[in-house]
Amino acid sequence: MRIIFLGAPGAGKGTQAELVSKKAGIPTISTGVILREAIKNKTPLGVSAQSYIEKGQLVPDELVIDILTDRLMQPDCKDGYILDGFPRTIAQAEALDKMNIKIDKVVNIYVPDEKIVERLAGRRSCPSCGATYHVVYNPSEDGVHCTKCTSELTQRTDDKPETILNRLEVYHKQTAPLEEFYRNRGILCDVVGQEELEDTTALTMKVLGLK
Ligand code: ADP
Ligand code: ZN
């Protein structure tokens, strides 16, 4: 199975993708995670991507298409994968077509803009293992440290209020057109993001035919 998770920043793509990944036994490939790792390690990719991410803009297509192409050549991708945060533009979707990659389903998680702001502002993540939390909706055990590995949780620099509004605007302009793109192919599945994480998971599993 090759699955794409679509949705505004903070809609819960990454969280749901991780759960589906465990259930289906296929890896999640998140361009956001790859880019943040590159920034942390100060690689040439990280240096090029950093200023875009911090402003809430998209990293140029050529750059992300290259990293995704490399990643998909890894042996763990041979039985399928979940794409989280890619494609984010029509050009990126067309790049998948050019690689002859056949996508089975696109899960489109919908959360209204007002909710997005609240969600991103409360999001926390673990700098060591990458686990994500929310101060209200999905808190870690003690609220300060990662439940999985005990590192102190941090807030992403692009989750600061001034950047969040930029990211939302970018989403509506550049990424939302992908809904139509995949709806026309008959593979878009809509999931309305719920108040409780587990309820969104149940809807997601249902559209994917997983239990
Ligand atoms: P979220 O979905 O919560 O916004 P991500 O971790 O997916 O977070 O992405 C964080 C940032 O990384 C984006 O705002 C963008 O700058 C960059 N990025 C990630 N994936 C892509 C992509 N496919 N194309 C361009 N930029 C990307
Ligand atoms: Zn951790």
CSV table of N, CA, C and O in Angstrom, one decimal, residues 25 33 56 86 151:
chain,number,residue,atom,x,y,z
A,25,GLY,N,2.5,-2.1,9.0
A,25,GLY,CA,3.9,-2.6,8.9
A,25,GLY,C,4.6,-2.0,7.7
A,25,GLY,O,5.4,-2.7,7.1
A,33,VAL,N,10.2,15.7,9.0
A,33,VAL,CA,11.2,15.0,9.9
A,33,VAL,C,12.6,15.0,9.2
A,33,VAL,O,13.6,15.3,9.9
A,56,GLY,N,8.0,29.7,7.7
A,56,GLY,CA,6.7,29.1,7.4
A,56,GLY,C,6.4,28.9,5.9
A,56,GLY,O,5.3,28.7,5.5
A,86,PHE,N,4.2,15.1,2.1
A,86,PHE,CA,4.6,15.1,0.7
A,86,PHE,C,3.6,14.4,-0.1
A,86,PHE,O,3.1,13.3,0.4
A,151,SER,N,13.5,12.6,27.5
A,151,SER,CA,14.1,13.9,27.1
A,151,SER,C,13.1,15.0,27.4
A,151,SER,O,11.9,14.8,27.3
